[in-house]
PDB file of C-alpha atoms in Angstrom:
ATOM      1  CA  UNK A  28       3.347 -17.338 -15.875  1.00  0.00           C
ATOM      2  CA  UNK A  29      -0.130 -16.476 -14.932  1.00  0.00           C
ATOM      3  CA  UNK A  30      -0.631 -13.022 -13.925  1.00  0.00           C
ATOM      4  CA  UNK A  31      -3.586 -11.086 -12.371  1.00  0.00           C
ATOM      5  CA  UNK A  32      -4.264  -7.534 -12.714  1.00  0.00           C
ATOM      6  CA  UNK A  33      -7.304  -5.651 -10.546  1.00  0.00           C
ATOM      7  CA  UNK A  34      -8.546  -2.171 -11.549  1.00  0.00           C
ATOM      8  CA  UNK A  35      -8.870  -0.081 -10.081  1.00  0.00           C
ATOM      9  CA  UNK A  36      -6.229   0.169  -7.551  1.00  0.00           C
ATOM     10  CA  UNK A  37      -8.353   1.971  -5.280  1.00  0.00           C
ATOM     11  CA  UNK A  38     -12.054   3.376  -4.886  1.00  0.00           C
ATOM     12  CA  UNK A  39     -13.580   6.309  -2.576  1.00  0.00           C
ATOM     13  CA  UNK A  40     -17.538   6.567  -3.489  1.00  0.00           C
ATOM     14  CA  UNK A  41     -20.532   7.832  -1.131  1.00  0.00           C
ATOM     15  CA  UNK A  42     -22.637   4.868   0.743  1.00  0.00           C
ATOM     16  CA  UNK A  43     -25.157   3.823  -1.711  1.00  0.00           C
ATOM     17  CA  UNK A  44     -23.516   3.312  -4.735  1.00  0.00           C
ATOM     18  CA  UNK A  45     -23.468   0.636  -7.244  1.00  0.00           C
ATOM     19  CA  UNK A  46     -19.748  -0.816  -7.560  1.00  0.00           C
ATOM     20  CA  UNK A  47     -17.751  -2.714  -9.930  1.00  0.00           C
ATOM     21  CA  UNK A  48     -14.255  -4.450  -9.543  1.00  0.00           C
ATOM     22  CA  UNK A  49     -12.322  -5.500 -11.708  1.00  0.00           C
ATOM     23  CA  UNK A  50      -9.987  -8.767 -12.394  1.00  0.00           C
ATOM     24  CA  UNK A  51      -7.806 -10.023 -15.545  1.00  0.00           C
ATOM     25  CA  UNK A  52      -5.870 -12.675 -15.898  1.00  0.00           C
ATOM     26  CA  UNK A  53      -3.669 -13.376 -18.571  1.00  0.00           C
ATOM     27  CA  UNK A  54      -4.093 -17.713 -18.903  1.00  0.00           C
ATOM     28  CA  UNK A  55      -7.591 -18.836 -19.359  1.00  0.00           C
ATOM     29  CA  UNK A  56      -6.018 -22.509 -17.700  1.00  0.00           C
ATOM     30  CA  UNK A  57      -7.536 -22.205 -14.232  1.00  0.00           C
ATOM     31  CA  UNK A  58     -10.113 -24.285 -12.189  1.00  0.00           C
ATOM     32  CA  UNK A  59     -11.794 -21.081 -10.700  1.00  0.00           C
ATOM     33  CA  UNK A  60     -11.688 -17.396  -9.255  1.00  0.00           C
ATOM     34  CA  UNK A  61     -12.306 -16.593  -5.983  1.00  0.00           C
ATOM     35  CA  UNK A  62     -12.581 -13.088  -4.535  1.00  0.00           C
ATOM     36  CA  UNK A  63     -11.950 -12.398  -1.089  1.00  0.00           C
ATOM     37  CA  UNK A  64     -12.312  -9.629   1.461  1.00  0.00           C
ATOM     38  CA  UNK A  65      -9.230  -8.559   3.371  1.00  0.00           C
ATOM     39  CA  UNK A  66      -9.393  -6.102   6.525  1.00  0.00           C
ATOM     40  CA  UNK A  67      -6.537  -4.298   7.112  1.00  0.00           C
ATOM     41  CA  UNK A  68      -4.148  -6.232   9.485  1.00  0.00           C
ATOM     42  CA  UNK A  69      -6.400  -8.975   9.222  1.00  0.00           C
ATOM     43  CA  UNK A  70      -7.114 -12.332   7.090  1.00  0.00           C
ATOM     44  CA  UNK A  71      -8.701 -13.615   3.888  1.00  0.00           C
ATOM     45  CA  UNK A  72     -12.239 -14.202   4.232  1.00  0.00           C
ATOM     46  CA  UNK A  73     -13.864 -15.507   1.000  1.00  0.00           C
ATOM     47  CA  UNK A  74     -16.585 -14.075  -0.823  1.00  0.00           C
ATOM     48  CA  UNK A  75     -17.369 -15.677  -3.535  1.00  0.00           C
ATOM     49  CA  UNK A  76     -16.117 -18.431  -6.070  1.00  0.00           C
ATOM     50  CA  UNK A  77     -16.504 -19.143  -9.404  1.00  0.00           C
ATOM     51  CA  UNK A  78     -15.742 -22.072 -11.230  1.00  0.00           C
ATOM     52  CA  UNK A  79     -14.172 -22.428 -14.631  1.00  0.00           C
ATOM     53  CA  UNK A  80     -17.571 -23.618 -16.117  1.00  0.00           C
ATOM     54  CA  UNK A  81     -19.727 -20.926 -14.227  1.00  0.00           C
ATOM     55  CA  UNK A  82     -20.303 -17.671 -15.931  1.00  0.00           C
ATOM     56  CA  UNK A  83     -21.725 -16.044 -12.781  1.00  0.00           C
ATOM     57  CA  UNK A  84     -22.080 -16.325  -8.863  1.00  0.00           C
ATOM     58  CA  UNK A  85     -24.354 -14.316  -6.522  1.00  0.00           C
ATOM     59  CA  UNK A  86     -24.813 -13.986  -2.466  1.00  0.00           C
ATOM     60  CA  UNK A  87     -26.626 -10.998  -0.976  1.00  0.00           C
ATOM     61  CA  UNK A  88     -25.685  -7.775  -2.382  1.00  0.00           C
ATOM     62  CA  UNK A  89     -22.455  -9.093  -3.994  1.00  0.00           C
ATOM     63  CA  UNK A  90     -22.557 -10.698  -7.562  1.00  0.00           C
ATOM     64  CA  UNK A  91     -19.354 -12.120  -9.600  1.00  0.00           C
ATOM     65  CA  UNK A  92     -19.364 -12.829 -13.027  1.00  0.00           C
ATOM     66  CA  UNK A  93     -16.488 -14.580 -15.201  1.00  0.00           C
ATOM     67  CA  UNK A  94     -15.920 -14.898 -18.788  1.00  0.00           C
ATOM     68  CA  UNK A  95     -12.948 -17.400 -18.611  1.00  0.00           C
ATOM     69  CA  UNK A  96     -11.850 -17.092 -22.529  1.00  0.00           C
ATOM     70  CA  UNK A  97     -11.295 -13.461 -22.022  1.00  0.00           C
ATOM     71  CA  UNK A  98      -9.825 -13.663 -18.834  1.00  0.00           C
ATOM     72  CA  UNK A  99     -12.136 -11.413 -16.980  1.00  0.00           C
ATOM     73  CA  UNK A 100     -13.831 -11.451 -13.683  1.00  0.00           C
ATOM     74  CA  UNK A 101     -16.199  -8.449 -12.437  1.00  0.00           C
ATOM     75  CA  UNK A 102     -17.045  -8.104  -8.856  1.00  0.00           C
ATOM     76  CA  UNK A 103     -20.543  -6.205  -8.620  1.00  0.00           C
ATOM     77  CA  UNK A 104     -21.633  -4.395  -4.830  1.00  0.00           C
ATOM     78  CA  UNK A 105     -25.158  -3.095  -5.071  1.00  0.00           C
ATOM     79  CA  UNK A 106     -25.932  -0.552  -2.227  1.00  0.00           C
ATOM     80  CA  UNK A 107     -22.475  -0.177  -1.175  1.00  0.00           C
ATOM     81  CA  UNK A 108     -22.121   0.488   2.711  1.00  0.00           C
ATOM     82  CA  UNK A 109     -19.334   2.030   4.848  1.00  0.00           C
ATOM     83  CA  UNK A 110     -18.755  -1.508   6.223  1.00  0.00           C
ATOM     84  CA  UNK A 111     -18.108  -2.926   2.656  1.00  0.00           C
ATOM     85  CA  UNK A 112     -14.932  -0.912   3.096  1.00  0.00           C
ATOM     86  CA  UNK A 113     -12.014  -3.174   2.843  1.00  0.00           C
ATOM     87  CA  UNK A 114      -9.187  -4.732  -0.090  1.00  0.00           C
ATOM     88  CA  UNK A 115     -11.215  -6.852  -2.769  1.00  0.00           C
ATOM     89  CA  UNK A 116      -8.475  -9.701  -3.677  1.00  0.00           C
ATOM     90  CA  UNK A 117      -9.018 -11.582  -6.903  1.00  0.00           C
ATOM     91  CA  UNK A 118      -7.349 -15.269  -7.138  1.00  0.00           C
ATOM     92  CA  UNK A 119      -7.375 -17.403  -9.756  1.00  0.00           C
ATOM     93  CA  UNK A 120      -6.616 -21.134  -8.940  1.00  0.00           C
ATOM     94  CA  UNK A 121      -3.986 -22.485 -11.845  1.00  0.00           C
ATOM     95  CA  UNK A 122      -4.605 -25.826 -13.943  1.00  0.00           C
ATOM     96  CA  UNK A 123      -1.610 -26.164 -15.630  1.00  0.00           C
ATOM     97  CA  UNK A 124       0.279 -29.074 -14.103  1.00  0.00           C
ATOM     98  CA  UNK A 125       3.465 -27.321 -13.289  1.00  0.00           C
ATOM     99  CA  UNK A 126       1.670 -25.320 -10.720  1.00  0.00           C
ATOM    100  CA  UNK A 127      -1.744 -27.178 -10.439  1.00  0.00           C
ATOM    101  CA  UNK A 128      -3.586 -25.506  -7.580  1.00  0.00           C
ATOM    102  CA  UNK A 129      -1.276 -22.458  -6.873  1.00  0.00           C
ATOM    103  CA  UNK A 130      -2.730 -19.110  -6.574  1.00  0.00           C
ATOM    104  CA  UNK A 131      -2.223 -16.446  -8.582  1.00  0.00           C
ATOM    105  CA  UNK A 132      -3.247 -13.283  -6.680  1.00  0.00           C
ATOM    106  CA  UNK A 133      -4.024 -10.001  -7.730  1.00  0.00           C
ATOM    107  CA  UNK A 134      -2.564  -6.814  -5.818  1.00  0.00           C
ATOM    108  CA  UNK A 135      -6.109  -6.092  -4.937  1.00  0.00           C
ATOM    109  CA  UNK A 136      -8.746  -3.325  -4.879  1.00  0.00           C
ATOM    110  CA  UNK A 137      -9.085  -1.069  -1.606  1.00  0.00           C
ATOM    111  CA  UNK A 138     -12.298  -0.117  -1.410  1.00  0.00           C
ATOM    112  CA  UNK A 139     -13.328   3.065   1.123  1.00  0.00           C
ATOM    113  CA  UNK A 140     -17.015   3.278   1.337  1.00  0.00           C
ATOM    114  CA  UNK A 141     -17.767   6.731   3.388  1.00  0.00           C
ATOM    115  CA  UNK A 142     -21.508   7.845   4.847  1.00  0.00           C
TER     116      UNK A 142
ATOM    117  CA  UNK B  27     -16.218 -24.754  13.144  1.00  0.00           C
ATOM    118  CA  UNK B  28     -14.087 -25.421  10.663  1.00  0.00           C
ATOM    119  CA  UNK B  29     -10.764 -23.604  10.354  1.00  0.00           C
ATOM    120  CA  UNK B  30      -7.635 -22.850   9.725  1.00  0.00           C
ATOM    121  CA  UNK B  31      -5.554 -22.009  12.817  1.00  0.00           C
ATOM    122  CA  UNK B  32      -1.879 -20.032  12.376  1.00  0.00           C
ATOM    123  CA  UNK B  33       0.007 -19.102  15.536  1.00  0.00           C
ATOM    124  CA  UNK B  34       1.357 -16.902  16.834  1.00  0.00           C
ATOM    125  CA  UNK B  35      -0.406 -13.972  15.284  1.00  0.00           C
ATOM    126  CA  UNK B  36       2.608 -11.677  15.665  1.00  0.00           C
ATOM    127  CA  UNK B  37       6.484 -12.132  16.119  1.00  0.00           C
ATOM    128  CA  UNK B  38       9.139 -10.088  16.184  1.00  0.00           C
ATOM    129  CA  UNK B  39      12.373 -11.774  16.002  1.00  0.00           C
ATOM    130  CA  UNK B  40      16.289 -11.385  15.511  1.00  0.00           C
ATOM    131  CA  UNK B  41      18.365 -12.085  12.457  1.00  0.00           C
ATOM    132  CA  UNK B  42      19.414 -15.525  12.709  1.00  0.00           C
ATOM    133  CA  UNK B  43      17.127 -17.042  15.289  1.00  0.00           C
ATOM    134  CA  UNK B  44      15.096 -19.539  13.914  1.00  0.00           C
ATOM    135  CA  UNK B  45      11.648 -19.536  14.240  1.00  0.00           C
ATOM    136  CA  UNK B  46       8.493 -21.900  13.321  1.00  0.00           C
ATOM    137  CA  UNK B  47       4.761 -20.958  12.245  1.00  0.00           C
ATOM    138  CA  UNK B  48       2.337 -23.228  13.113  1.00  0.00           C
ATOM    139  CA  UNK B  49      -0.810 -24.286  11.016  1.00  0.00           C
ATOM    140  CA  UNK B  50      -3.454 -26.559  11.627  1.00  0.00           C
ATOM    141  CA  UNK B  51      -6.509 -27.135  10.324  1.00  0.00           C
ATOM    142  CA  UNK B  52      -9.488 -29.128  11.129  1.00  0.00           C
ATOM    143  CA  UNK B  53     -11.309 -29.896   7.610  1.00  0.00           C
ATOM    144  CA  UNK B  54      -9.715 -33.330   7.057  1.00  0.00           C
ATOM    145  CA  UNK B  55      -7.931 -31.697   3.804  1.00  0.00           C
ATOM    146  CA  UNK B  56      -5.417 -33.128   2.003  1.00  0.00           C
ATOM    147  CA  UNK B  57      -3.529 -29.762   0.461  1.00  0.00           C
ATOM    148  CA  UNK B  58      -2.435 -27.057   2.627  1.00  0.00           C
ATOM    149  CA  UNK B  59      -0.453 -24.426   1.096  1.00  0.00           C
ATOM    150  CA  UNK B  60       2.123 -21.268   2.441  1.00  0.00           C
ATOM    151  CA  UNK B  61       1.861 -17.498   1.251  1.00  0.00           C
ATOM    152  CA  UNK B  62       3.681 -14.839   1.909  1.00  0.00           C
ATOM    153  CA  UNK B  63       1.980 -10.844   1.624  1.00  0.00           C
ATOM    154  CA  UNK B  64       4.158  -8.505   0.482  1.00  0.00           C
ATOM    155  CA  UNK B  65       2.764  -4.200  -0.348  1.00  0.00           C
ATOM    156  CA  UNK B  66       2.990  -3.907  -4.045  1.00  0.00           C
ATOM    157  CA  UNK B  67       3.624  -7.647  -4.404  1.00  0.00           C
ATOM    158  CA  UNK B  68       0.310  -9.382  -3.342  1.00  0.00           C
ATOM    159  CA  UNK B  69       0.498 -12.851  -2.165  1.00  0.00           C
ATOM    160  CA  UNK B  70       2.806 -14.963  -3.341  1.00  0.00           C
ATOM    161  CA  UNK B  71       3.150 -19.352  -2.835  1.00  0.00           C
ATOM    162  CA  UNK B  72       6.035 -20.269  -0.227  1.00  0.00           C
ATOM    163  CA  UNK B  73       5.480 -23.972  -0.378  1.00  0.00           C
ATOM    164  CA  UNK B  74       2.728 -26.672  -0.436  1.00  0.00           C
ATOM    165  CA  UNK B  75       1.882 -30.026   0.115  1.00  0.00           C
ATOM    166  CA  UNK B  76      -0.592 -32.509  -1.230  1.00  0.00           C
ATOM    167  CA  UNK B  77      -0.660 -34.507   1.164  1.00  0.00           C
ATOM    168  CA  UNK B  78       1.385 -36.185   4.230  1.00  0.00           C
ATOM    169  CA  UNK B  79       4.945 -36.117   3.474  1.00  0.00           C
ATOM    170  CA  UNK B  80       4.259 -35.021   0.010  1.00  0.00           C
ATOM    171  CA  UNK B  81       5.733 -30.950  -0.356  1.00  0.00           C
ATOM    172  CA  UNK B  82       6.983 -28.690  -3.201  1.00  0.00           C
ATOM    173  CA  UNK B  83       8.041 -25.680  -3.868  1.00  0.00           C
ATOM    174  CA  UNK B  84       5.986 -22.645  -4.984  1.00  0.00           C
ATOM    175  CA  UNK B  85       7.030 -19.360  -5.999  1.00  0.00           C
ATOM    176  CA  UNK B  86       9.420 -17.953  -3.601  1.00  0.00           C
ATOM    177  CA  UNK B  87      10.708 -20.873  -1.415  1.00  0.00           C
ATOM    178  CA  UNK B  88      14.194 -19.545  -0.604  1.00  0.00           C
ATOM    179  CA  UNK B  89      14.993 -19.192   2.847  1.00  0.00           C
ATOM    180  CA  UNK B  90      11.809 -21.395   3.990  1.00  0.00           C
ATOM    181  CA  UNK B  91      11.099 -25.023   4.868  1.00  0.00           C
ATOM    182  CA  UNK B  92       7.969 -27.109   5.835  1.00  0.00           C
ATOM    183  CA  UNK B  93       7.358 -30.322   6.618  1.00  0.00           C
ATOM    184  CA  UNK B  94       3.866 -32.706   6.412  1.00  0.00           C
ATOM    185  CA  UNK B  95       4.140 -35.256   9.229  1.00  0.00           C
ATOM    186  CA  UNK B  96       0.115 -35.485   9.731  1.00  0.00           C
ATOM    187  CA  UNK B  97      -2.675 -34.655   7.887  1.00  0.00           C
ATOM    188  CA  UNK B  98      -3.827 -31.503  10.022  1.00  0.00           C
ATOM    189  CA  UNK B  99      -0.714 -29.424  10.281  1.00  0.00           C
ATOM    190  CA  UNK B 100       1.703 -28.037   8.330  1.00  0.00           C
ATOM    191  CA  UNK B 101       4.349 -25.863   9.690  1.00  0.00           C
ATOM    192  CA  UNK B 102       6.656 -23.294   8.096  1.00  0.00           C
ATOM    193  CA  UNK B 103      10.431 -23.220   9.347  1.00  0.00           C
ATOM    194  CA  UNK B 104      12.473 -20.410   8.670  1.00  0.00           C
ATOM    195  CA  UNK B 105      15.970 -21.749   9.820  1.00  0.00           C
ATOM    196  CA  UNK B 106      17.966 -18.762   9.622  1.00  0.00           C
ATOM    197  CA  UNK B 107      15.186 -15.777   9.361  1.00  0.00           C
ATOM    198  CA  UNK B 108      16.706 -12.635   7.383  1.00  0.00           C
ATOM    199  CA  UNK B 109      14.800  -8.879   7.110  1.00  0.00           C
ATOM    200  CA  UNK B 110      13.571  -9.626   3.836  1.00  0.00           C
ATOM    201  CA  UNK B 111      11.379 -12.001   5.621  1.00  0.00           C
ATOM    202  CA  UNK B 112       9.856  -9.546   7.232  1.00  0.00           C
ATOM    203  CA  UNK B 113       6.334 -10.358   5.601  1.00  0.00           C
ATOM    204  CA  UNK B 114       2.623 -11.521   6.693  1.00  0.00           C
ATOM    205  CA  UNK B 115       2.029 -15.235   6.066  1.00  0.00           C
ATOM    206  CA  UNK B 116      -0.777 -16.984   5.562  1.00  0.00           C
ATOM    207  CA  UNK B 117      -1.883 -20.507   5.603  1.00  0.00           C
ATOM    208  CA  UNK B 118      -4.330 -22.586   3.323  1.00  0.00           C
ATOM    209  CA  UNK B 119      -5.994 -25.407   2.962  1.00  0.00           C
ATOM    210  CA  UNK B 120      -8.661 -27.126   0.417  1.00  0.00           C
ATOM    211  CA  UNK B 121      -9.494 -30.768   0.365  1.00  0.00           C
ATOM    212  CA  UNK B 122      -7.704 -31.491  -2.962  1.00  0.00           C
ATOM    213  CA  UNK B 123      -5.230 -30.034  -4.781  1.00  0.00           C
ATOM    214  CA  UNK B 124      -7.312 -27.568  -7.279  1.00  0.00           C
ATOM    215  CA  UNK B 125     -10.291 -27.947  -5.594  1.00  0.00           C
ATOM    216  CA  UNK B 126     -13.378 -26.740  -6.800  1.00  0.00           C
ATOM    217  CA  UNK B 127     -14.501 -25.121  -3.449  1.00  0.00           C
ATOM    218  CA  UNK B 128     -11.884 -22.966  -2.986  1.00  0.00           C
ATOM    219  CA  UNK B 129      -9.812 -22.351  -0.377  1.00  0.00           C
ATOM    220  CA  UNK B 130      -9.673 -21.294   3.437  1.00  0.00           C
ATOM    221  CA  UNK B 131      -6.918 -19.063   4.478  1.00  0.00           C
ATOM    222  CA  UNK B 132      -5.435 -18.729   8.131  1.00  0.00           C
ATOM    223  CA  UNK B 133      -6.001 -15.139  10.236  1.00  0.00           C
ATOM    224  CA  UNK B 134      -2.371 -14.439   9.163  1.00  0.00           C
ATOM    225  CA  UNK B 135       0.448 -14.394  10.716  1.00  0.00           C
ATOM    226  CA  UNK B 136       2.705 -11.128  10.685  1.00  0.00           C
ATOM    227  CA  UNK B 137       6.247 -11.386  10.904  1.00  0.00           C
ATOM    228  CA  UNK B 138       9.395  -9.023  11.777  1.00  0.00           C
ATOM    229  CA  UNK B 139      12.728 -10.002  11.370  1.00  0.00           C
ATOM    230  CA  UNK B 140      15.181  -6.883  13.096  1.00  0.00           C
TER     231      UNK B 140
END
């Protein structure tokens, strides 16, 4: 069974720093890797999506990469600001047939950004 | 704009009573999917279904049911709601069943069962 790990569990760092998340997963079988943004109380707003034959994807200050045979994702923040605070989820999207398209979540990241 | 709509946002009900979640969605897509968001436990797969009258089981489907009578909604049944219930649920959809886009997720829907 396909399970996803993030590290760390959480983060406290000054506005302005350079951040990395990260995401493992333990079956290489997926169709891609999505991380999302969650606000407490609130939904899942995506961020950013890889797919299995993309190493890396970028938009604004936030840059993924994923290296599928290791099963390894990295979320990057450059300039990290107070309103970047939130939990960082990492999914990865299955390809085995038993559970084609199912989810696999990771417990998440929460991510405190203070001025 | 294109979205996934749960309702109600928040519901606190009794053992026993039983309750449905909506979710609709307004993308045309095919699979729409039920998790369940538990602390320590992350998100875990209720049910899903590939398309209309086509549903399965995920992960945890015990004590849930759904149904796919059109394209655009899918609701979640819980026929005899227990506390372990007690949970926040989201909805998803993509337009195919491992689709390459990704998914969209529902605002959530947070449930108490007393």
């Amino acid at each position: 069974k396909q399970e996803v790990t993030q590290i760390p569990a959480a983060l406290s760092v000054p506005e302005g720093e350079n951040l990395v998340l990260n995401c493992s997963f333990t079956d290489s079988a997926i169709y891609n890797l999505q991380w999302f943004r969650q606000d407490p109380g609130k939904g899942l707003t995506s961020l950013l999506l890889i797919q299995s034959s993309q190493r890396e994807q970028t938009s604004g200050r936030l840059n993924a990469s994923l290296d599928k045979s290791s099963g390894r994702s990295t979320l990057y923040i450059a300039a990290s600001q107070p309103g970047d605070s939130a939990t960082y989820l990492c999914a990865v999207d299955s390809a085995r047939g038993s559970t084609l398209g199912r989810l696999y979540f990771g417990r998440g990241t929460q991510l405190t950004v203070w001025p | 704009e294109a979205q996934v709509t749960q309702n109600p946002r928040y519901l606190i009900t009794v053992t026993g009573k039983k309750l449905t979640v909506t979710c609709s969605q307004n993308m045309n897509h095919e699979y729409m999917s039920w998790y369940r968001q538990d602390p320590g436990l992350g998100l875990r797969q209720i049910y899903y279904s590939m398309n209309v009258e086509v549903t399965d089981k995920g992960d945890v489907p015990e004590g849930y049911k759904v149904s796919r009578k059109e394209k655009r909604n899918f609701p979640l049944i819980l026929e005899s709601p227990s506390p372990n219930q007690t949970s926040l649920y989201f909805c998803a959809s993509s337009l195919e069943q491992a689709d390459p886009y990704g998914y969209t997720f529902g605002s959530g829907t947070r449930l108490t069962v007393v």
